[in-house]
PDB file of C-alpha atoms in Angstrom:
ATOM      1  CA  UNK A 253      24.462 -25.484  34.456  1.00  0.00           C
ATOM      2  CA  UNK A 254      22.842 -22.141  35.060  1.00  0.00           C
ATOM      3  CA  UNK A 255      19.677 -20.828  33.622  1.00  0.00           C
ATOM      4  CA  UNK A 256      19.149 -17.121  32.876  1.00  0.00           C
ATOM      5  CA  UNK A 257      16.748 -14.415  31.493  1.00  0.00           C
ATOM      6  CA  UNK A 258      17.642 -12.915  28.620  1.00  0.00           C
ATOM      7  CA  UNK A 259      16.310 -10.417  25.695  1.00  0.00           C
ATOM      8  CA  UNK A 260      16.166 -12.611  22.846  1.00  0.00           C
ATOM      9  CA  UNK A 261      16.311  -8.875  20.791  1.00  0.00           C
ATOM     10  CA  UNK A 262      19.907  -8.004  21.995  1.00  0.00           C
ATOM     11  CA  UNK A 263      21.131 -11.151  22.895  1.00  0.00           C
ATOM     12  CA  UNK A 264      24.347 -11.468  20.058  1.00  0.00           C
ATOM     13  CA  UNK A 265      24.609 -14.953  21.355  1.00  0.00           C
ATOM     14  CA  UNK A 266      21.604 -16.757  21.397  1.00  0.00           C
ATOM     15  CA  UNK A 267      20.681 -15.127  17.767  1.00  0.00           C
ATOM     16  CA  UNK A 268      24.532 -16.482  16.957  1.00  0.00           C
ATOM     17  CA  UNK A 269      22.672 -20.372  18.752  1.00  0.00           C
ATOM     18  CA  UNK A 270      19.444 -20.012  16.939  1.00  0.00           C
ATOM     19  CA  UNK A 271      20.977 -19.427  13.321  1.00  0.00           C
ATOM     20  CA  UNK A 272      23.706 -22.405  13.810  1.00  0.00           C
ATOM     21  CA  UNK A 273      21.335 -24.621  15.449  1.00  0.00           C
ATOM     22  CA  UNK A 274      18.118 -24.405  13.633  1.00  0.00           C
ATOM     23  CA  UNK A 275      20.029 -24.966  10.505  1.00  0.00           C
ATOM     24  CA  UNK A 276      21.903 -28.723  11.693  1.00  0.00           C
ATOM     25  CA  UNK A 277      17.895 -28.977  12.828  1.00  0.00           C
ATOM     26  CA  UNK A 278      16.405 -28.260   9.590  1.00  0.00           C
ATOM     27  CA  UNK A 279      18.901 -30.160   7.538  1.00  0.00           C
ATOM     28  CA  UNK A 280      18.731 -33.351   9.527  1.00  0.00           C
ATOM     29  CA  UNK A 281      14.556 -33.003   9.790  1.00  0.00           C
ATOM     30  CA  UNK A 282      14.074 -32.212   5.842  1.00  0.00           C
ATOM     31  CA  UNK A 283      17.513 -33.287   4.523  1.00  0.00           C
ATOM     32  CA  UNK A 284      18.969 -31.316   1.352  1.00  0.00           C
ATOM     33  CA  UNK A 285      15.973 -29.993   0.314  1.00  0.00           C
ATOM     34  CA  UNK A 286      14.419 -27.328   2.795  1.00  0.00           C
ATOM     35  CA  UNK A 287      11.221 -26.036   2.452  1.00  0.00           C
ATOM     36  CA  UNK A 288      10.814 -22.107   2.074  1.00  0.00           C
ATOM     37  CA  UNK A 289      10.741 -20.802   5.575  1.00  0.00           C
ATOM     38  CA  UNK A 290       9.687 -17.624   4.192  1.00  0.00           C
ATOM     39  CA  UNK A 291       6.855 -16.016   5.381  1.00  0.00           C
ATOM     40  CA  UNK A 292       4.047 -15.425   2.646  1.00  0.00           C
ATOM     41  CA  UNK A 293       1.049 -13.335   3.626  1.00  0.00           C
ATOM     42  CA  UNK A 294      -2.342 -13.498   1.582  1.00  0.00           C
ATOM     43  CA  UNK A 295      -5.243 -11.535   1.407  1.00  0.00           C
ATOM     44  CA  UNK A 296      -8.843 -12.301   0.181  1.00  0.00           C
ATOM     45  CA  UNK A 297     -12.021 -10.277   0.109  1.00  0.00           C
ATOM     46  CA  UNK A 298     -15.661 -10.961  -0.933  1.00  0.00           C
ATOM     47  CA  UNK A 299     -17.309  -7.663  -2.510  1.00  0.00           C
ATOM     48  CA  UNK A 300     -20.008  -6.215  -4.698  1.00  0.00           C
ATOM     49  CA  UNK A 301     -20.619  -3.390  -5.968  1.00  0.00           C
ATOM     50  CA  UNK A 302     -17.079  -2.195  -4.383  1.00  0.00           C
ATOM     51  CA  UNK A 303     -18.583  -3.167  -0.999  1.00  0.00           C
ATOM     52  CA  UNK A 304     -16.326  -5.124   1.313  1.00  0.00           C
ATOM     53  CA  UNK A 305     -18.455  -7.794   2.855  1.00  0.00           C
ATOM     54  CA  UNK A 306     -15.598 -10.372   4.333  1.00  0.00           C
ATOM     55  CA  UNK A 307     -12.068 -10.747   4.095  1.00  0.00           C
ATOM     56  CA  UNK A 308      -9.835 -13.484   5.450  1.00  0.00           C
ATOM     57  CA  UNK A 309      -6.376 -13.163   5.879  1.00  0.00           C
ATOM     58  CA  UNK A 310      -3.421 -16.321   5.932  1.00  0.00           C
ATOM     59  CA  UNK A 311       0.183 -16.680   6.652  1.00  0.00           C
ATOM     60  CA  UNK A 312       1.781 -19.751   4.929  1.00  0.00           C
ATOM     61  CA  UNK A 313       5.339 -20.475   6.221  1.00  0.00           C
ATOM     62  CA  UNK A 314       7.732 -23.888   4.880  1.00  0.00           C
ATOM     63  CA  UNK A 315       4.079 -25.223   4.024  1.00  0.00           C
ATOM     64  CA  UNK A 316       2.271 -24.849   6.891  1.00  0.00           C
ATOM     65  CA  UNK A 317      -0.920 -22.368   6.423  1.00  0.00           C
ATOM     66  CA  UNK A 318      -2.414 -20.511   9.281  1.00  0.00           C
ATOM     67  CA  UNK A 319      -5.480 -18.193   9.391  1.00  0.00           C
ATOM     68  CA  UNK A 320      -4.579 -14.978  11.187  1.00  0.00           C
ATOM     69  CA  UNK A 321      -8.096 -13.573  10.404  1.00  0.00           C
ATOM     70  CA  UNK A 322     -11.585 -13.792   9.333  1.00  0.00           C
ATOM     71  CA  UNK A 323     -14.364 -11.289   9.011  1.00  0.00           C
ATOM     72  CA  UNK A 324     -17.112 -10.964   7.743  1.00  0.00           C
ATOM     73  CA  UNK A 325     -19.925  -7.984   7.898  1.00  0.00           C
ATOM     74  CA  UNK A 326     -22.843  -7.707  10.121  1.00  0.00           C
ATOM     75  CA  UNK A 327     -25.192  -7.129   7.251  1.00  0.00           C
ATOM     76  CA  UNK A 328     -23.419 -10.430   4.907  1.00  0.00           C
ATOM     77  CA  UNK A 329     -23.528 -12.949   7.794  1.00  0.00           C
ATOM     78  CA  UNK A 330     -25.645 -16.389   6.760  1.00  0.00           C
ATOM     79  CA  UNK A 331     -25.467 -15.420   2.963  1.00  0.00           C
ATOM     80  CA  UNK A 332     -21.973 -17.654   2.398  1.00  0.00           C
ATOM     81  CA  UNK A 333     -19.712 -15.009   2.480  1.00  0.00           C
ATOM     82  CA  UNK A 334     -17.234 -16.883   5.217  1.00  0.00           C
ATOM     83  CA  UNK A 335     -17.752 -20.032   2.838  1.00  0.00           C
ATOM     84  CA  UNK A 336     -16.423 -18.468  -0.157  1.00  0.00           C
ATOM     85  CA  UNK A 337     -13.912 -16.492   1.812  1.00  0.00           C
ATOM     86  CA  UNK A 338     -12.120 -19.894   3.171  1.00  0.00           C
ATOM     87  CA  UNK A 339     -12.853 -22.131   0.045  1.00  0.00           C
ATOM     88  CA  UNK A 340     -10.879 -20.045  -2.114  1.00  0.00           C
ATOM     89  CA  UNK A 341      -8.629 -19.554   0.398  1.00  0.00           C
ATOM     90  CA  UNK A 342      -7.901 -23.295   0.425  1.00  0.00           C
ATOM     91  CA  UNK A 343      -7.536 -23.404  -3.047  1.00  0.00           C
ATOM     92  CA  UNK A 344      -4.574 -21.062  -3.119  1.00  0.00           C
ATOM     93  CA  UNK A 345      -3.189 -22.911  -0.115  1.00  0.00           C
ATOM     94  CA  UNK A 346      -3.691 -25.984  -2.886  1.00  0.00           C
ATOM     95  CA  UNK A 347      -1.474 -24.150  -5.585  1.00  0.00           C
ATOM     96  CA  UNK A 348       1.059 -23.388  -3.054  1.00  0.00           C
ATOM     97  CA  UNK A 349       1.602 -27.136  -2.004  1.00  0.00           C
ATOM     98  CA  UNK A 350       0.134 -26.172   1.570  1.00  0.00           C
ATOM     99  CA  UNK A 351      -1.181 -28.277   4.409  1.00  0.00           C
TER     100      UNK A 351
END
């Protein structure tokens, strides 16, 4: 056995590994039925009077959410902004079967 550095980028064989392996992975981990490994991004943003105040920004992949970002203005901070911004952010994770 050898181990070596490589450039996963331009690497023809470990991208050849990864697709033929994840796949015997994924089938014996989830069975027939895979989950959507897609990558979906979402966006939310609180505002008035066309005024951003917060935003908060979440990557849901084969049901698993993650929050890449969360904002919210200097001037809207301690008025519920972040509150809203992540409760209807977990209600969309809700409607998309999420955890």
């Amino acid at each position: 056995m050898q181990l070596i550095e490589v450039n996963p980028e331009s690497s023809a064989a470990l991208k050849q590994f990864k697709e033929v392996e994840w796949m015997k992975a994924d089938q014996e981990h989830f069975g027939d039925s895979l989950p959507d490994f897609t990558k979906h991004i979402h966006t939310f943003v609180v505002h008035e009077a066309d005024e951003i105040q917060g935003y908060v920004t979440f990557t849901v992949m084969a049901g698993v959410v993650k929050v890449d970002s969360l904002l919210v203005g200097k001037n809207f901070r301690g008025r519920g902004v972040g509150k809203q911004l992540l409760s209807g952010a977990e209600e969309k994770m809700k409607t998309l079967g999420a955890h």
